[in-house]
PDB file of C-alpha atoms in Angstrom:
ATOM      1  CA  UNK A   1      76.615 -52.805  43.196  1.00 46.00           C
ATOM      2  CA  UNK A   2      74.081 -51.442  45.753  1.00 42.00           C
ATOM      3  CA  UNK A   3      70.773 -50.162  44.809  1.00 41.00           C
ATOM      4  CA  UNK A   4      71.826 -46.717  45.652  1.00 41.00           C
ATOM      5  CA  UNK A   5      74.354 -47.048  42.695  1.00 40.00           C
ATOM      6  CA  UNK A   6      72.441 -48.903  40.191  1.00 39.00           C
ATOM      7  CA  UNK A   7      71.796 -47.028  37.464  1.00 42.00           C
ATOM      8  CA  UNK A   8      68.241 -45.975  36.609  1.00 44.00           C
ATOM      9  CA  UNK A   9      66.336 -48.543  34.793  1.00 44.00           C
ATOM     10  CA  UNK A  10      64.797 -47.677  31.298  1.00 47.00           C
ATOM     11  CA  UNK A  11      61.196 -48.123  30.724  1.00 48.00           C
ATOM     12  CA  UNK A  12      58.125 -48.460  32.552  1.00 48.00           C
ATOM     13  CA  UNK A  13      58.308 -47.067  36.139  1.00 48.00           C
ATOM     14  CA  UNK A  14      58.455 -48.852  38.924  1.00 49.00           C
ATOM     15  CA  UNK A  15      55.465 -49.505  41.242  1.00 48.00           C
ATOM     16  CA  UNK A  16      57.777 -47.399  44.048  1.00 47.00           C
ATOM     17  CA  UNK A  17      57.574 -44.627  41.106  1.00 46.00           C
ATOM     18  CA  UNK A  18      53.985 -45.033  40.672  1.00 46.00           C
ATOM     19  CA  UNK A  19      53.007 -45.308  44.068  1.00 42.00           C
ATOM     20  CA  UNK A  20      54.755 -41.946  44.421  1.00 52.00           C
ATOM     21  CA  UNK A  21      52.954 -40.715  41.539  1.00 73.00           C
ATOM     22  CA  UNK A  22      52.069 -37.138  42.623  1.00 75.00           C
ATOM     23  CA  UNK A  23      55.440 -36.184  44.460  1.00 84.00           C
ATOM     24  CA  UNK A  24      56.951 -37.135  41.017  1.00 86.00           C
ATOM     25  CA  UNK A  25      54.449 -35.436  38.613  1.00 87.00           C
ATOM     26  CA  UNK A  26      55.157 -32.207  41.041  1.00 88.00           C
ATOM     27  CA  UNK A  27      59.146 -32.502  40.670  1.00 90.00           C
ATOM     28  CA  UNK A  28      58.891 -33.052  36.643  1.00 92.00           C
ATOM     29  CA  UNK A  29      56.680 -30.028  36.832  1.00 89.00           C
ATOM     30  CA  UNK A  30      58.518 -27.588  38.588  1.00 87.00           C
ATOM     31  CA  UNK A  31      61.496 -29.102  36.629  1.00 90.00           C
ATOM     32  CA  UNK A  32      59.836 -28.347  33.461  1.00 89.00           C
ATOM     33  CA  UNK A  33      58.786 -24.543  34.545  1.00 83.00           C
ATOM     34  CA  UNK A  34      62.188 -24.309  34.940  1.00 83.00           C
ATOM     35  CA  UNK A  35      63.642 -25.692  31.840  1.00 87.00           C
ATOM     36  CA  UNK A  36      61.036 -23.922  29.742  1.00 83.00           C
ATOM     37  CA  UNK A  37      62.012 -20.725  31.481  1.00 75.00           C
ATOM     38  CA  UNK A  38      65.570 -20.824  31.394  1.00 78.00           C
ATOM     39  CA  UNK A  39      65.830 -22.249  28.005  1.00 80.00           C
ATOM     40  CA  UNK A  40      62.606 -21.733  25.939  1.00 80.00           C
ATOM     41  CA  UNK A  41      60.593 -24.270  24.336  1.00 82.00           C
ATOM     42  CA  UNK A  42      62.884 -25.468  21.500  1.00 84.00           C
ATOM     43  CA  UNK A  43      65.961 -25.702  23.163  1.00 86.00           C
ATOM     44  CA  UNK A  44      64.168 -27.607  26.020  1.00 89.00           C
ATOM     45  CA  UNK A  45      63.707 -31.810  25.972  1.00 92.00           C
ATOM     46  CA  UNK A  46      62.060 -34.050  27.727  1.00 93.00           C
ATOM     47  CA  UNK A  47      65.451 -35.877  28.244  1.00 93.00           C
ATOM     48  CA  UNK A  48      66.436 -31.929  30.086  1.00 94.00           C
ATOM     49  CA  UNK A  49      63.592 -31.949  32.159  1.00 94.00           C
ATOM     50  CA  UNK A  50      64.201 -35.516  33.192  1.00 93.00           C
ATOM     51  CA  UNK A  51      67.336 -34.724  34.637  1.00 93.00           C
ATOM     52  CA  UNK A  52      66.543 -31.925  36.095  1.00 93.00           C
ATOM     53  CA  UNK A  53      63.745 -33.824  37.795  1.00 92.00           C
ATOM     54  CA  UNK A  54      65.920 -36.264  38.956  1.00 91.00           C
ATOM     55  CA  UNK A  55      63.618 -39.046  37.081  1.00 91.00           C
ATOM     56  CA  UNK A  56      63.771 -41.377  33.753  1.00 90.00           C
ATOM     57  CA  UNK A  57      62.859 -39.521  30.636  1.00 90.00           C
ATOM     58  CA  UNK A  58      60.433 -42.421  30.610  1.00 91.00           C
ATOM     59  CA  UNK A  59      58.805 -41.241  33.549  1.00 90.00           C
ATOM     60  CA  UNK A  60      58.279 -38.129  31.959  1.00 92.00           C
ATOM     61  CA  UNK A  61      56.622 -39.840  29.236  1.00 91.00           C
ATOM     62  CA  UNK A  62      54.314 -42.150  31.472  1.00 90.00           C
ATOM     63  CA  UNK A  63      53.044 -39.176  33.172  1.00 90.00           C
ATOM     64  CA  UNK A  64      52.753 -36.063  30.195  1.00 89.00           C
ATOM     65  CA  UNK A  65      53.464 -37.517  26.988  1.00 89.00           C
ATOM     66  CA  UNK A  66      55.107 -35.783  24.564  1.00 89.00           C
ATOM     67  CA  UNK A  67      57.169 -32.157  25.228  1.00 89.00           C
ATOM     68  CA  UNK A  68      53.882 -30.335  23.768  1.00 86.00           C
ATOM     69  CA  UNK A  69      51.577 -32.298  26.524  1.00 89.00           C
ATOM     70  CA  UNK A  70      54.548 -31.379  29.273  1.00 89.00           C
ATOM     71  CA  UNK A  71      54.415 -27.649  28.223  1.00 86.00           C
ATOM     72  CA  UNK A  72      50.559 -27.675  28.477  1.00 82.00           C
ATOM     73  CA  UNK A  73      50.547 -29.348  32.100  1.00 85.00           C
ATOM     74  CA  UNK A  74      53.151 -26.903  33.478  1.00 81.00           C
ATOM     75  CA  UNK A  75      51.526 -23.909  31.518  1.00 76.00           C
ATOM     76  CA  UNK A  76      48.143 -25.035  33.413  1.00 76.00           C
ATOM     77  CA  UNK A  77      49.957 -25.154  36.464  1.00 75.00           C
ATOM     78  CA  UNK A  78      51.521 -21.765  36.158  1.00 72.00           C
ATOM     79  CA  UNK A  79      48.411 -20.097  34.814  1.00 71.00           C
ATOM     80  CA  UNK A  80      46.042 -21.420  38.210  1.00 73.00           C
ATOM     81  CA  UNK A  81      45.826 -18.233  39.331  1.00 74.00           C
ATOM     82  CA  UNK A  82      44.446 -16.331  36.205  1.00 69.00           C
ATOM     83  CA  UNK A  83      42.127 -18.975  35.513  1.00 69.00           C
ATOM     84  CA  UNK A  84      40.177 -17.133  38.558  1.00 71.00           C
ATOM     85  CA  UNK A  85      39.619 -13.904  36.729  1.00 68.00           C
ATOM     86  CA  UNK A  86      35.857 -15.127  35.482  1.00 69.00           C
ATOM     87  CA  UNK A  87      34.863 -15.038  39.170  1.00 75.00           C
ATOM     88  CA  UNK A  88      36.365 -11.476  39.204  1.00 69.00           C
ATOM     89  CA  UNK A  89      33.740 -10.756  36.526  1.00 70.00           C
ATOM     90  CA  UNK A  90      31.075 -12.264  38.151  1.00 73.00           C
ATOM     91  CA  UNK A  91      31.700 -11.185  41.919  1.00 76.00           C
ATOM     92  CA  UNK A  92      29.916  -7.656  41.877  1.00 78.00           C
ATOM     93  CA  UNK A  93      28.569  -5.044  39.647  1.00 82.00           C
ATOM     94  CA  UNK A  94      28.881  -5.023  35.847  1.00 82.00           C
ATOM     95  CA  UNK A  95      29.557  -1.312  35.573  1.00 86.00           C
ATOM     96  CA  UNK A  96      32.562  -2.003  37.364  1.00 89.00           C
ATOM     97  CA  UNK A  97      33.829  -4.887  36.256  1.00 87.00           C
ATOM     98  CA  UNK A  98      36.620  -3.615  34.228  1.00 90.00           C
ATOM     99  CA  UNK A  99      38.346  -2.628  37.187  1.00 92.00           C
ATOM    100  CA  UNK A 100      37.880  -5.812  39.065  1.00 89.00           C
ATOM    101  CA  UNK A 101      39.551  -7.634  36.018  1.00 89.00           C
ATOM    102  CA  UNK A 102      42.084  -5.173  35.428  1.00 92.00           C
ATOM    103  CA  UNK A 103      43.036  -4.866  39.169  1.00 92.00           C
ATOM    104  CA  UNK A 104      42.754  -8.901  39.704  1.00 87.00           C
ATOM    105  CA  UNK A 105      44.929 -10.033  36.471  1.00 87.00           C
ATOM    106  CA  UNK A 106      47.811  -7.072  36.891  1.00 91.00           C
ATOM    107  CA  UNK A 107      47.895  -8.209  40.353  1.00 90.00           C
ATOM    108  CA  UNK A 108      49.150 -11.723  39.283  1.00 86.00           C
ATOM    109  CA  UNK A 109      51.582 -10.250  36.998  1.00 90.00           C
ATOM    110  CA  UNK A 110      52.711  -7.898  40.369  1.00 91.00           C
ATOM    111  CA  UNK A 111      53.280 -10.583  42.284  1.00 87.00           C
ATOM    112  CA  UNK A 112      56.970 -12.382  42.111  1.00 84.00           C
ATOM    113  CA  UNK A 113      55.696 -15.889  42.643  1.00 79.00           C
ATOM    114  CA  UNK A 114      53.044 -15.642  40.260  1.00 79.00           C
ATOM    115  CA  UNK A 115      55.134 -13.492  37.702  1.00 83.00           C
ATOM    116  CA  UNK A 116      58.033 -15.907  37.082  1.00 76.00           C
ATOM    117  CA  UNK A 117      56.518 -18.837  35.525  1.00 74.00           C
ATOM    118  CA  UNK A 118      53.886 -16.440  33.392  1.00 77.00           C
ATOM    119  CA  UNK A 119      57.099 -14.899  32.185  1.00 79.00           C
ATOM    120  CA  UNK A 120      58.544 -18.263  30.914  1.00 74.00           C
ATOM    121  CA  UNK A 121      55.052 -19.161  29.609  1.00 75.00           C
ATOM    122  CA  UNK A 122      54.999 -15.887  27.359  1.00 78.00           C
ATOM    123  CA  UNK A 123      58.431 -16.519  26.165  1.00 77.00           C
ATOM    124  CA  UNK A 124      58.449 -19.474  25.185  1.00 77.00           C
ATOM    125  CA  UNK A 125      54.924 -18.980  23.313  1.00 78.00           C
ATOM    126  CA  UNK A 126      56.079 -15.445  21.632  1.00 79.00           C
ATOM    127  CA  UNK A 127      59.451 -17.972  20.305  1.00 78.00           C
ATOM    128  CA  UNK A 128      57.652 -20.706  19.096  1.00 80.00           C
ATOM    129  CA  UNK A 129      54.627 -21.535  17.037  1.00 84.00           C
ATOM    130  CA  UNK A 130      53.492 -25.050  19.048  1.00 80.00           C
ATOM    131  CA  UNK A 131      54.302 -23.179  22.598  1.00 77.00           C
ATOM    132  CA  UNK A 132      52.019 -20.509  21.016  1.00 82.00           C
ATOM    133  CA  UNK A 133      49.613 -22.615  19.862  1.00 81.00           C
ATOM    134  CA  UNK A 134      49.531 -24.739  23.487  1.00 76.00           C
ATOM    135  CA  UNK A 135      48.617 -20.834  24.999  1.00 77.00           C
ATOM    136  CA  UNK A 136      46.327 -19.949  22.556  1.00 79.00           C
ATOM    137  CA  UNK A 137      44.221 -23.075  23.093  1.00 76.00           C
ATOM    138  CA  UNK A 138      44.525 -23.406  27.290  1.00 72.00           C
ATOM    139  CA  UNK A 139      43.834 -19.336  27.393  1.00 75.00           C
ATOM    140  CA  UNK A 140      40.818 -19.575  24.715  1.00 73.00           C
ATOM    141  CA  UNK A 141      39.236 -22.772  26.688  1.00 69.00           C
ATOM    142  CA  UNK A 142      39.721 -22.038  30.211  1.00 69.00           C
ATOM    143  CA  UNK A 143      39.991 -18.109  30.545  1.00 74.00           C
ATOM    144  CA  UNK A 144      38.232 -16.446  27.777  1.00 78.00           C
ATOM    145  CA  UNK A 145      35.493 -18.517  27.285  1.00 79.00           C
ATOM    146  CA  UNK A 146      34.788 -18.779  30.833  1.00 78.00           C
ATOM    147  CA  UNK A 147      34.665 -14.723  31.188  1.00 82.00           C
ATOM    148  CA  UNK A 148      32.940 -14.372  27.951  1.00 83.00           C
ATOM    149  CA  UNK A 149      30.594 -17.351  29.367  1.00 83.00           C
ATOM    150  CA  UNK A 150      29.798 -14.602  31.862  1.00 81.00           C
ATOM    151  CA  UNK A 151      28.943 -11.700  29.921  1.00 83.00           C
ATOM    152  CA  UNK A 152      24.649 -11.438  28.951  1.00 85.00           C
ATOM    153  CA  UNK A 153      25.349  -9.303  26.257  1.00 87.00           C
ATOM    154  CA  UNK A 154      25.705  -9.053  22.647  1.00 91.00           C
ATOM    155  CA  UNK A 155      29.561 -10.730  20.900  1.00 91.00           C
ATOM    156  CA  UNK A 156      30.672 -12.091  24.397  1.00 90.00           C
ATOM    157  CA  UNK A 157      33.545 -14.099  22.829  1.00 90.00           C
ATOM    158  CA  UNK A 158      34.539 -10.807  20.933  1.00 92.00           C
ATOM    159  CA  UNK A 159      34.224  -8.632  24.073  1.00 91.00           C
ATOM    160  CA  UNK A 160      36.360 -11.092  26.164  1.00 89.00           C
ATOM    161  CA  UNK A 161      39.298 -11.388  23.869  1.00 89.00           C
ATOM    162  CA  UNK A 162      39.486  -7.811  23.105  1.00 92.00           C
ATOM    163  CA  UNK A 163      39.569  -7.208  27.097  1.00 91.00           C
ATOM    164  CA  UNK A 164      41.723  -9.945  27.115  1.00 88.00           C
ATOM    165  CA  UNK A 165      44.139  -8.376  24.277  1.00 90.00           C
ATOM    166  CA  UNK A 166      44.251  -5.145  25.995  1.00 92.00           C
ATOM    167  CA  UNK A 167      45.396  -6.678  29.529  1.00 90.00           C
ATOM    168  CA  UNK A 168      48.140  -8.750  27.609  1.00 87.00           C
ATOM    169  CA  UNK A 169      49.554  -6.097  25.744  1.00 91.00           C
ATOM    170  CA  UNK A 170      49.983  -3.909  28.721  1.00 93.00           C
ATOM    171  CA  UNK A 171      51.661  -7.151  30.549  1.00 90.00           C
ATOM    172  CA  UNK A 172      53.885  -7.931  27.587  1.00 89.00           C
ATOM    173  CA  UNK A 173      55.396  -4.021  27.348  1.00 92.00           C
ATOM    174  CA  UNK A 174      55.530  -3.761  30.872  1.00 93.00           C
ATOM    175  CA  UNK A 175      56.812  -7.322  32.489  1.00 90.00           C
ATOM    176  CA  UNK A 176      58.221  -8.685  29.491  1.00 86.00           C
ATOM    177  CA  UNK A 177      59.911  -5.917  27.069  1.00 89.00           C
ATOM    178  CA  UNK A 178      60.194  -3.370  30.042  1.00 92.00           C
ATOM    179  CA  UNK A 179      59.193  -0.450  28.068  1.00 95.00           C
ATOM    180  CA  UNK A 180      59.792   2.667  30.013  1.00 96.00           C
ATOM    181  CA  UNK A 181      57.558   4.887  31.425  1.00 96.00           C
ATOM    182  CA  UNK A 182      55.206   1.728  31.509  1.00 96.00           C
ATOM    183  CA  UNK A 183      57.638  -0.519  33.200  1.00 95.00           C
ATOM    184  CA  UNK A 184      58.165   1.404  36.208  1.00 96.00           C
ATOM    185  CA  UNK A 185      54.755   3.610  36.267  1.00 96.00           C
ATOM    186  CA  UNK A 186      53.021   2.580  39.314  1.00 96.00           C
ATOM    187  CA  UNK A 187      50.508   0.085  39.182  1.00 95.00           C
ATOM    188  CA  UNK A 188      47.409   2.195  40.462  1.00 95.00           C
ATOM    189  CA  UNK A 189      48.319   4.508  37.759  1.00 96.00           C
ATOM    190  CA  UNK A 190      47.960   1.854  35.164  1.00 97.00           C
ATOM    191  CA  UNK A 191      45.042   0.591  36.582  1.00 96.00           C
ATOM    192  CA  UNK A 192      43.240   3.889  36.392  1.00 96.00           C
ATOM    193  CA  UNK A 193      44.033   4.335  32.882  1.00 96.00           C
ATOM    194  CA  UNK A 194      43.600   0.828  31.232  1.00 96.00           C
ATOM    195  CA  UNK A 195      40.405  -0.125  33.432  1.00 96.00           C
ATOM    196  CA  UNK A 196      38.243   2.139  31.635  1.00 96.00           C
ATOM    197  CA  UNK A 197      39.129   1.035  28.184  1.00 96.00           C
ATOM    198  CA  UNK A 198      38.898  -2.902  29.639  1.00 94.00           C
ATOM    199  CA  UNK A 199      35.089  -1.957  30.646  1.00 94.00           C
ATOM    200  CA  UNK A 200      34.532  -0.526  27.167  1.00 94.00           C
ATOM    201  CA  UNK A 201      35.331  -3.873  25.443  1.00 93.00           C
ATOM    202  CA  UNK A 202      33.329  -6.011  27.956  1.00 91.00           C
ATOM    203  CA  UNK A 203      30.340  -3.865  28.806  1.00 90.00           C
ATOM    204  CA  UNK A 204      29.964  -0.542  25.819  1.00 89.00           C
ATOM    205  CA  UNK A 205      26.747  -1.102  23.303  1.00 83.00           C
TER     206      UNK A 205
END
């Protein structure tokens, strides 16, 4: 039997493996967007996202841990871009900044490439309590805080997650559930009407 038909060896990777450690950790990921998305979080498994990855479940293992740890590392992944949306708060006037927020983070959701794997991130946290919890606690430490961490004013934590609420239920009816006249209203139009009430939360006495 050649090496090309072995099968797979169980257990620790091999030092080819590791030596190809971030090629690998980049397939499992966009293996595990994919999983997540098609499937959700509870009917997805590390043993799915394995195969799907080409790898050894074990891999999987060595590099995230559990299916909870995966979820987080592909959710952080997938999330990059909004993770900016402090330096939209920061990057010019205050009495605007509700439109630079609103414009920057419905912009993301616009965009295809961006859109897909926030969709399967949503998803999968609206189904599930742990994928919910996973969100709750990447979105609270590296996007809220980090806006509200920006804001010289009185309840910044408060401000930022009520901005924060009013941006994701606008995303949720109009990406996710498709609620018409949101879901096909053009964007502009949204932007001029939310933006206002965004600034509000983040900047009103």
């Amino acid at each position: 039997m050649t090496d090309a038909t072995a099968p797979r060896r169980r257990g620790r990777p091999s030092r080819t493996e590791t030596e190809a450690a971030p090629a690998t950790r980049d397939r499992i990921l966009d293996a595990a967007r994919e999983e997540f998305s098609e499937r959700g979080y509870e009917k997805t498994s590390v043993r799915g996202i394995a195969k799907a990855a080409g790898v050894d479940s074990a891999l999987v293992h060595h590099y995230f841990g559990t299916k909870e740890q995966v979820f987080e590392a592909a959710i952080e992944v997938a999330f990059a871009p909004a993770l900016a949306a402090p330096t939209a708060v920061e990057d010019g006037p205050l009495d605007t900044v509700g439109e630079r927020l609103t414009r920057f983070l419905l912009g993301i959701w616009e965009n295809p490439t961006t859109r897909t794997p926030l969709l399967a991130i949503v998803r999968s946290a609206v189904n599930n309590e742990t994928a919910a919890a996973v969100f709750r606690r990447l979105v609270a430490a590296q996007l809220l805080r980090r806006i509200a961490g920006r804001l010289d004013l009185p309840d910044p934590e408060l401000r930022a997650e009520l901005a924060a609420a009013q941006l994701v239920g606008v995303a949720m009816l109009r990406y996710v559930i498709k609620v018409e006249p949101l879901a096909s209203a053009d964007v502009e139009r949204i932007v001029e009407r939310v933006a206002p009430v965004v600034q509000g939360h983040l900047t009103a006495p």
